[in-house]
Amino acid sequence: MTQSKTTPRPPHVFYAAAADLVLVVIFAASGRSSHSEALTAGGVFLTAWPFLVALALGWLVCRTWKAPLIIWPQGVCLWLITVAGGMALRIVSGRTAELPFVIVATVVVGLFLLGHRAVGQLIVKRSSRA
């Protein structure tokens, strides 16, 4: 899908931001669950916060609000900053970032952040035809 020269619609920006946030939290919760860690709000937040901070940074750096549903370059840029920044913040805060976790996080966060954008593009394209 090519980026139009018009300003993105606010519902698209809201959807993309909310979906990104929810999917990063789901990523953290599923990780905790797969390692038999407590699924408390505090526990999920402890796992999610580095990635949420990196996600917010990615939105700023990539200017994602200008093309919130575009996979390239906004979505890919956001994905890479979210994973790299999240890992860096985990390490700085004294947590680990072992290679298997980095690989799984890269794949899952990529599928989440790029996948919902692909679905969003299809919905927008179909609704514009109707």
CSV table of N, CA and C in Angstrom, one decimal, residues 4-130:
chain,number,residue,atom,x,y,z
A,4,SER,N,-0.5,7.9,0.9
A,4,SER,CA,-1.1,9.0,0.3
A,4,SER,C,-0.5,10.3,0.8
A,5,LYS,N,-0.8,11.4,0.1
A,5,LYS,CA,-0.2,12.7,0.4
A,5,LYS,C,-1.1,13.4,1.5
A,6,THR,N,-2.2,12.7,1.8
A,6,THR,CA,-3.2,13.3,2.8
A,6,THR,C,-2.7,13.0,4.2
A,7,THR,N,-3.3,13.8,5.1
A,7,THR,CA,-3.0,13.5,6.6
A,7,THR,C,-3.7,12.2,7.0
A,8,PRO,N,-3.1,11.4,7.8
A,8,PRO,CA,-3.8,10.2,8.2
A,8,PRO,C,-5.0,10.5,9.0
A,9,ARG,N,-6.0,9.6,9.0
A,9,ARG,CA,-7.2,9.8,9.7
A,9,ARG,C,-7.0,9.5,11.2
A,10,PRO,N,-7.5,10.3,12.1
A,10,PRO,CA,-7.3,10.0,13.5
A,10,PRO,C,-7.7,8.6,14.0
A,11,PRO,N,-8.8,8.0,13.4
A,11,PRO,CA,-9.1,6.7,13.9
A,11,PRO,C,-7.9,5.7,13.5
A,12,HIS,N,-7.2,5.9,12.4
A,12,HIS,CA,-6.1,5.0,12.1
A,12,HIS,C,-5.0,5.2,13.1
A,13,VAL,N,-4.7,6.4,13.4
A,13,VAL,CA,-3.6,6.6,14.4
A,13,VAL,C,-4.0,6.0,15.7
A,14,PHE,N,-5.2,6.3,16.2
A,14,PHE,CA,-5.6,5.7,17.5
A,14,PHE,C,-5.6,4.2,17.4
A,15,TYR,N,-6.1,3.6,16.4
A,15,TYR,CA,-6.1,2.1,16.3
A,15,TYR,C,-4.7,1.6,16.3
A,16,ALA,N,-3.8,2.2,15.5
A,16,ALA,CA,-2.4,1.7,15.5
A,16,ALA,C,-1.7,1.8,16.8
A,17,ALA,N,-1.9,2.9,17.5
A,17,ALA,CA,-1.2,3.1,18.8
A,17,ALA,C,-1.8,2.2,19.8
A,18,ALA,N,-3.1,2.0,19.8
A,18,ALA,CA,-3.7,1.1,20.8
A,18,ALA,C,-3.4,-0.3,20.5
A,19,ALA,N,-3.4,-0.7,19.3
A,19,ALA,CA,-3.0,-2.1,18.9
A,19,ALA,C,-1.6,-2.4,19.3
A,20,ASP,N,-0.7,-1.4,19.0
A,20,ASP,CA,0.7,-1.6,19.4
A,20,ASP,C,0.9,-1.8,20.9
A,21,LEU,N,0.3,-1.0,21.6
A,21,LEU,CA,0.3,-1.0,23.1
A,21,LEU,C,-0.2,-2.4,23.6
A,22,VAL,N,-1.4,-2.8,23.2
A,22,VAL,CA,-2.0,-4.0,23.6
A,22,VAL,C,-1.2,-5.2,23.2
A,23,LEU,N,-0.7,-5.2,22.0
A,23,LEU,CA,0.1,-6.3,21.5
A,23,LEU,C,1.5,-6.5,22.3
A,24,VAL,N,2.1,-5.4,22.6
A,24,VAL,CA,3.3,-5.5,23.4
A,24,VAL,C,3.0,-6.0,24.8
A,25,VAL,N,1.9,-5.6,25.4
A,25,VAL,CA,1.5,-6.2,26.7
A,25,VAL,C,1.2,-7.7,26.6
A,26,ILE,N,0.5,-8.1,25.5
A,26,ILE,CA,0.2,-9.5,25.3
A,26,ILE,C,1.5,-10.3,25.1
A,27,PHE,N,2.5,-9.7,24.4
A,27,PHE,CA,3.8,-10.3,24.2
A,27,PHE,C,4.4,-10.6,25.6
A,28,ALA,N,4.4,-9.6,26.5
A,28,ALA,CA,5.0,-9.7,27.8
A,28,ALA,C,4.2,-10.7,28.6
A,29,ALA,N,2.9,-10.7,28.6
A,29,ALA,CA,2.1,-11.7,29.4
A,29,ALA,C,2.3,-13.1,28.9
A,30,SER,N,2.4,-13.3,27.6
A,30,SER,CA,2.6,-14.6,27.0
A,30,SER,C,3.9,-15.1,27.4
A,31,GLY,N,4.9,-14.3,27.4
A,31,GLY,CA,6.3,-14.7,27.8
A,31,GLY,C,6.3,-15.1,29.2
A,32,ARG,N,5.7,-14.3,30.1
A,32,ARG,CA,5.6,-14.7,31.5
A,32,ARG,C,4.9,-16.0,31.7
A,33,SER,N,3.8,-16.2,31.0
A,33,SER,CA,3.0,-17.4,31.1
A,33,SER,C,3.8,-18.6,30.6
A,34,SER,N,4.5,-18.5,29.5
A,34,SER,CA,5.3,-19.6,29.0
A,34,SER,C,6.4,-20.0,29.9
A,35,HIS,N,6.8,-19.1,30.8
A,35,HIS,CA,7.9,-19.4,31.8
A,35,HIS,C,7.3,-19.6,33.2
A,36,SER,N,6.0,-19.8,33.3
A,36,SER,CA,5.4,-20.1,34.6
A,36,SER,C,5.6,-19.0,35.6
A,37,GLU,N,5.7,-17.8,35.1
A,37,GLU,CA,5.8,-16.6,36.0
A,37,GLU,C,4.4,-16.0,36.3
A,38,ALA,N,4.3,-15.3,37.4
A,38,ALA,CA,3.0,-14.8,37.8
A,38,ALA,C,2.4,-13.8,36.8
A,39,LEU,N,1.2,-14.0,36.5
A,39,LEU,CA,0.5,-13.1,35.5
A,39,LEU,C,-0.2,-12.0,36.3
A,40,THR,N,0.4,-11.4,37.2
A,40,THR,CA,-0.1,-10.2,37.9
A,40,THR,C,0.1,-9.0,37.1
A,41,ALA,N,-0.6,-7.9,37.4
A,41,ALA,CA,-0.5,-6.7,36.6
A,41,ALA,C,1.0,-6.2,36.8
A,42,GLY,N,1.5,-6.2,38.0
A,42,GLY,CA,2.8,-5.8,38.3
A,42,GLY,C,3.9,-6.6,37.6
A,43,GLY,N,3.7,-7.9,37.6
A,43,GLY,CA,4.6,-8.8,36.9
A,43,GLY,C,4.6,-8.5,35.4
A,44,VAL,N,3.5,-8.4,34.8
A,44,VAL,CA,3.4,-8.1,33.3
A,44,VAL,C,4.0,-6.8,33.0
A,45,PHE,N,3.7,-5.8,33.9
A,45,PHE,CA,4.4,-4.5,33.7
A,45,PHE,C,5.9,-4.5,33.8
A,46,LEU,N,6.4,-5.3,34.7
A,46,LEU,CA,7.8,-5.5,34.9
A,46,LEU,C,8.5,-6.0,33.6
A,47,THR,N,7.8,-6.9,33.0
A,47,THR,CA,8.3,-7.5,31.7
A,47,THR,C,8.1,-6.6,30.6
A,48,ALA,N,6.9,-5.9,30.5
A,48,ALA,CA,6.6,-5.1,29.4
A,48,ALA,C,7.2,-3.7,29.3
A,49,TRP,N,7.5,-3.1,30.5
A,49,TRP,CA,7.9,-1.6,30.4
A,49,TRP,C,9.1,-1.3,29.5
A,50,PRO,N,10.1,-2.1,29.4
A,50,PRO,CA,11.2,-1.7,28.5
A,50,PRO,C,10.7,-1.7,27.1
A,51,PHE,N,9.9,-2.6,26.7
A,51,PHE,CA,9.4,-2.6,25.3
A,51,PHE,C,8.3,-1.5,25.1
A,52,LEU,N,7.6,-1.2,26.1
A,52,LEU,CA,6.6,0.0,26.0
A,52,LEU,C,7.3,1.3,25.8
A,53,VAL,N,8.4,1.5,26.6
A,53,VAL,CA,9.2,2.7,26.5
A,53,VAL,C,9.8,2.8,25.1
A,54,ALA,N,10.4,1.6,24.6
A,54,ALA,CA,11.0,1.6,23.3
A,54,ALA,C,10.0,1.8,22.2
A,55,LEU,N,8.8,1.3,22.4
A,55,LEU,CA,7.7,1.5,21.5
A,55,LEU,C,7.3,3.0,21.3
A,56,ALA,N,7.2,3.6,22.5
A,56,ALA,CA,6.9,5.1,22.5
A,56,ALA,C,8.1,5.8,21.8
A,57,LEU,N,9.3,5.5,22.0
A,57,LEU,CA,10.4,6.1,21.4
A,57,LEU,C,10.4,5.8,19.9
A,58,GLY,N,10.0,4.6,19.5
A,58,GLY,CA,9.9,4.3,18.1
A,58,GLY,C,8.8,5.1,17.4
A,59,TRP,N,7.7,5.3,18.1
A,59,TRP,CA,6.6,6.2,17.5
A,59,TRP,C,7.2,7.6,17.2
A,60,LEU,N,8.0,8.1,18.1
A,60,LEU,CA,8.6,9.4,17.9
A,60,LEU,C,9.6,9.4,16.8
A,61,VAL,N,10.6,8.5,16.8
A,61,VAL,CA,11.7,8.5,15.9
A,61,VAL,C,11.1,8.2,14.5
A,62,CYS,N,10.2,7.2,14.3
A,62,CYS,CA,9.7,6.9,13.0
A,62,CYS,C,8.6,7.7,12.5
A,63,ARG,N,8.1,8.6,13.4
A,63,ARG,CA,7.0,9.5,13.1
A,63,ARG,C,5.8,8.7,12.6
A,64,THR,N,5.5,7.6,13.4
A,64,THR,CA,4.5,6.6,13.0
A,64,THR,C,3.1,7.2,12.8
A,65,TRP,N,2.8,8.3,13.5
A,65,TRP,CA,1.5,8.9,13.4
A,65,TRP,C,1.2,9.4,12.0
A,66,LYS,N,2.3,9.7,11.2
A,66,LYS,CA,2.1,10.2,9.8
A,66,LYS,C,1.6,9.1,8.9
A,67,ALA,N,1.9,7.9,9.2
A,67,ALA,CA,1.5,6.7,8.3
A,67,ALA,C,1.4,5.5,9.2
A,68,PRO,N,0.4,5.5,10.1
A,68,PRO,CA,0.3,4.5,11.2
A,68,PRO,C,0.1,3.1,10.7
A,69,LEU,N,-0.4,2.9,9.5
A,69,LEU,CA,-0.7,1.5,9.0
A,69,LEU,C,0.3,1.0,8.0
A,70,ILE,N,1.2,1.8,7.6
A,70,ILE,CA,2.2,1.5,6.6
A,70,ILE,C,3.3,0.6,7.2
A,71,ILE,N,3.5,-0.5,6.5
A,71,ILE,CA,4.5,-1.5,7.0
A,71,ILE,C,5.9,-1.0,6.7
A,72,TRP,N,6.2,-0.5,5.5
A,72,TRP,CA,7.5,0.0,5.2
A,72,TRP,C,7.4,1.5,4.9
A,73,PRO,N,8.2,2.4,5.5
A,73,PRO,CA,9.2,2.1,6.5
A,73,PRO,C,8.7,2.2,7.9
A,74,GLN,N,7.6,2.8,8.2
A,74,GLN,CA,7.2,3.1,9.6
A,74,GLN,C,7.1,1.8,10.4
A,75,GLY,N,6.4,0.8,9.9
A,75,GLY,CA,6.2,-0.4,10.7
A,75,GLY,C,7.5,-1.1,11.0
A,76,VAL,N,8.3,-1.3,10.0
A,76,VAL,CA,9.6,-2.0,10.2
A,76,VAL,C,10.5,-1.2,11.1
A,77,CYS,N,10.6,0.1,11.0
A,77,CYS,CA,11.4,1.0,11.8
A,77,CYS,C,10.9,0.9,13.3
A,78,LEU,N,9.6,0.9,13.5
A,78,LEU,CA,9.0,0.8,14.8
A,78,LEU,C,9.3,-0.6,15.4
A,79,TRP,N,9.2,-1.6,14.7
A,79,TRP,CA,9.5,-3.0,15.1
A,79,TRP,C,10.9,-3.1,15.6
A,80,LEU,N,11.8,-2.6,14.8
A,80,LEU,CA,13.3,-2.8,15.2
A,80,LEU,C,13.6,-1.9,16.4
A,81,ILE,N,13.1,-0.7,16.4
A,81,ILE,CA,13.4,0.1,17.6
A,81,ILE,C,12.8,-0.5,18.9
A,82,THR,N,11.6,-1.0,18.7
A,82,THR,CA,10.9,-1.6,19.9
A,82,THR,C,11.7,-2.8,20.5
A,83,VAL,N,12.2,-3.7,19.6
A,83,VAL,CA,12.9,-4.8,20.0
A,83,VAL,C,14.3,-4.4,20.5
A,84,ALA,N,15.0,-3.6,19.8
A,84,ALA,CA,16.4,-3.3,20.2
A,84,ALA,C,16.4,-2.4,21.4
A,85,GLY,N,15.5,-1.4,21.5
A,85,GLY,CA,15.4,-0.6,22.6
A,85,GLY,C,14.9,-1.3,23.8
A,86,GLY,N,13.9,-2.2,23.7
A,86,GLY,CA,13.5,-3.0,24.8
A,86,GLY,C,14.6,-3.9,25.4
A,87,MET,N,15.3,-4.5,24.5
A,87,MET,CA,16.5,-5.3,25.0
A,87,MET,C,17.5,-4.5,25.7
A,88,ALA,N,17.8,-3.3,25.1
A,88,ALA,CA,18.8,-2.5,25.8
A,88,ALA,C,18.3,-2.0,27.2
A,89,LEU,N,17.1,-1.6,27.3
A,89,LEU,CA,16.5,-1.2,28.6
A,89,LEU,C,16.5,-2.4,29.6
A,90,ARG,N,16.2,-3.6,29.1
A,90,ARG,CA,16.2,-4.7,30.0
A,90,ARG,C,17.6,-4.9,30.5
A,91,ILE,N,18.6,-4.8,29.7
A,91,ILE,CA,20.0,-5.0,30.1
A,91,ILE,C,20.4,-3.9,31.1
A,92,VAL,N,20.1,-2.7,30.8
A,92,VAL,CA,20.5,-1.6,31.6
A,92,VAL,C,19.8,-1.7,33.0
A,93,SER,N,18.6,-2.2,33.0
A,93,SER,CA,17.9,-2.3,34.3
A,93,SER,C,18.2,-3.6,35.1
A,94,GLY,N,19.2,-4.3,34.6
A,94,GLY,CA,19.7,-5.5,35.3
A,94,GLY,C,19.0,-6.8,35.0
A,95,ARG,N,18.2,-6.8,33.9
A,95,ARG,CA,17.6,-8.1,33.5
A,95,ARG,C,18.4,-8.7,32.4
A,96,THR,N,18.0,-9.9,32.0
A,96,THR,CA,18.8,-10.6,30.9
A,96,THR,C,18.2,-10.4,29.5
A,97,ALA,N,19.0,-10.6,28.5
A,97,ALA,CA,18.6,-10.6,27.2
A,97,ALA,C,19.4,-11.7,26.4
A,98,GLU,N,19.1,-13.0,26.8
A,98,GLU,CA,19.8,-14.1,26.2
A,98,GLU,C,19.4,-14.3,24.8
A,99,LEU,N,20.2,-14.8,23.9
A,99,LEU,CA,20.0,-15.0,22.5
A,99,LEU,C,18.6,-15.6,22.2
A,100,PRO,N,18.2,-16.7,22.8
A,100,PRO,CA,16.9,-17.3,22.5
A,100,PRO,C,15.8,-16.3,22.7
A,101,PHE,N,15.8,-15.6,23.8
A,101,PHE,CA,14.8,-14.6,24.1
A,101,PHE,C,14.8,-13.5,23.0
A,102,VAL,N,16.0,-13.0,22.6
A,102,VAL,CA,16.1,-12.0,21.6
A,102,VAL,C,15.5,-12.5,20.3
A,103,ILE,N,15.7,-13.7,19.9
A,103,ILE,CA,15.2,-14.3,18.7
A,103,ILE,C,13.7,-14.4,18.8
A,104,VAL,N,13.2,-14.9,19.9
A,104,VAL,CA,11.7,-15.1,20.0
A,104,VAL,C,11.0,-13.7,20.0
A,105,ALA,N,11.6,-12.8,20.8
A,105,ALA,CA,11.0,-11.4,20.9
A,105,ALA,C,11.0,-10.7,19.5
A,106,THR,N,12.1,-10.9,18.8
A,106,THR,CA,12.2,-10.3,17.5
A,106,THR,C,11.1,-10.8,16.5
A,107,VAL,N,10.9,-12.1,16.5
A,107,VAL,CA,9.9,-12.7,15.7
A,107,VAL,C,8.5,-12.4,16.1
A,108,VAL,N,8.2,-12.5,17.4
A,108,VAL,CA,6.8,-12.3,17.9
A,108,VAL,C,6.4,-10.8,17.8
A,109,VAL,N,7.3,-9.9,18.2
A,109,VAL,CA,7.0,-8.5,18.2
A,109,VAL,C,6.8,-8.1,16.7
A,110,GLY,N,7.7,-8.6,15.8
A,110,GLY,CA,7.6,-8.4,14.4
A,110,GLY,C,6.2,-8.8,13.8
A,111,LEU,N,5.8,-10.0,14.2
A,111,LEU,CA,4.5,-10.6,13.7
A,111,LEU,C,3.4,-9.7,14.2
A,112,PHE,N,3.5,-9.3,15.5
A,112,PHE,CA,2.4,-8.5,16.1
A,112,PHE,C,2.4,-7.1,15.4
A,113,LEU,N,3.5,-6.4,15.4
A,113,LEU,CA,3.5,-5.0,15.0
A,113,LEU,C,3.2,-4.9,13.5
A,114,LEU,N,3.8,-5.8,12.7
A,114,LEU,CA,3.6,-5.7,11.2
A,114,LEU,C,2.3,-6.4,10.8
A,115,GLY,N,2.0,-7.5,11.5
A,115,GLY,CA,0.7,-8.2,11.2
A,115,GLY,C,-0.5,-7.4,11.3
A,116,HIS,N,-0.6,-6.7,12.5
A,116,HIS,CA,-1.9,-5.9,12.6
A,116,HIS,C,-1.9,-4.7,11.6
A,117,ARG,N,-0.8,-4.2,11.2
A,117,ARG,CA,-0.8,-3.2,10.1
A,117,ARG,C,-1.2,-3.8,8.8
A,118,ALA,N,-0.8,-5.0,8.5
A,118,ALA,CA,-1.3,-5.6,7.2
A,118,ALA,C,-2.8,-5.8,7.3
A,119,VAL,N,-3.3,-6.3,8.4
A,119,VAL,CA,-4.7,-6.5,8.5
A,119,VAL,C,-5.5,-5.1,8.4
A,120,GLY,N,-4.9,-4.1,9.1
A,120,GLY,CA,-5.5,-2.8,9.0
A,120,GLY,C,-5.5,-2.2,7.6
A,121,GLN,N,-4.5,-2.4,6.9
A,121,GLN,CA,-4.4,-2.0,5.5
A,121,GLN,C,-5.5,-2.7,4.6
A,122,LEU,N,-5.7,-4.0,4.9
A,122,LEU,CA,-6.8,-4.7,4.1
A,122,LEU,C,-8.1,-4.1,4.5
A,123,ILE,N,-8.4,-3.9,5.7
A,123,ILE,CA,-9.7,-3.4,6.1
A,123,ILE,C,-9.9,-2.0,5.5
A,124,VAL,N,-8.9,-1.1,5.6
A,124,VAL,CA,-9.1,0.2,5.0
A,124,VAL,C,-9.3,0.2,3.5
A,125,LYS,N,-8.5,-0.7,2.8
A,125,LYS,CA,-8.7,-0.9,1.4
A,125,LYS,C,-10.1,-1.4,1.0
A,126,ARG,N,-10.6,-2.4,1.7
A,126,ARG,CA,-11.9,-2.9,1.5
A,126,ARG,C,-13.0,-1.9,1.8
A,127,SER,N,-12.8,-1.2,2.9
A,127,SER,CA,-13.9,-0.2,3.3
A,127,SER,C,-13.9,1.0,2.3
A,128,SER,N,-12.8,1.3,1.7
A,128,SER,CA,-12.8,2.4,0.7
A,128,SER,C,-13.4,2.0,-0.6
A,129,ARG,N,-13.5,0.7,-0.9
A,129,ARG,CA,-14.1,0.3,-2.1
A,129,ARG,C,-15.6,0.3,-1.9
A,130,ALA,N,-16.1,0.1,-0.7
A,130,ALA,CA,-17.5,0.0,-0.4
A,130,ALA,C,-18.3,1.3,-0.6
